[in-house]
């Protein structure tokens, strides 16, 4: 489980959160709101997907209600991966449509990408981090640009969602679901992963020292 000097939360206290959104110069909409919580040894996923332009505000209202409900249930922190992007979008849209909610006041912020950078000294994408954790996705990976095109069409054409193949809608929802549930998996496997990385580093150092010693021994033999 992820645990640092500043982070000490059980999974039952957390919301694992991810948005699929559409931005063109400025944020236009939340395409899919995704979140999951861990209770009674189970993950519970909540998703809202936009179906037309009229639902832009509706999804924002649902998002606010969700977080208020989770606060009342005792959730203390929100876990994201590079969450600044999602917070920028949702806060912009909240302000645009007059919806009041202050994330920093209501919840602690746990950004897994930020914690990774602190530990490893470099950045990494979510999909590559999943591979490092031996987490393998179900369904196909969707690019952000393809998602943006889909949400753009949904906003421009109120009947577009009705013409979308059900398989495409399911693919988008599964993709988002994997994002939030894998945040939980990474959070829970975090310390075991760091320990494994430390052991790999130690082994590499020992191998390097051994190689240096072998070279020195060869040099001594040659000199003699």
PDB file of C-alpha atoms in Angstrom, residues 101-109:
ATOM      1  CA  UNK A 101     -17.199  22.939  -4.906  1.00  0.00           C
ATOM      2  CA  UNK A 102     -13.709  23.201  -3.439  1.00  0.00           C
ATOM      3  CA  UNK A 103     -11.715  19.984  -3.833  1.00  0.00           C
ATOM      4  CA  UNK A 104      -8.711  21.155  -1.821  1.00  0.00           C
ATOM      5  CA  UNK A 105     -10.944  22.051   1.112  1.00  0.00           C
ATOM      6  CA  UNK A 106     -12.953  18.824   1.088  1.00  0.00           C
ATOM      7  CA  UNK A 107     -10.313  16.171   0.283  1.00  0.00           C
ATOM      8  CA  UNK A 108      -6.612  15.448   0.491  1.00  0.00           C
ATOM      9  CA  UNK A 109      -4.913  15.121  -2.892  1.00  0.00           C
TER      10      UNK A 109
END
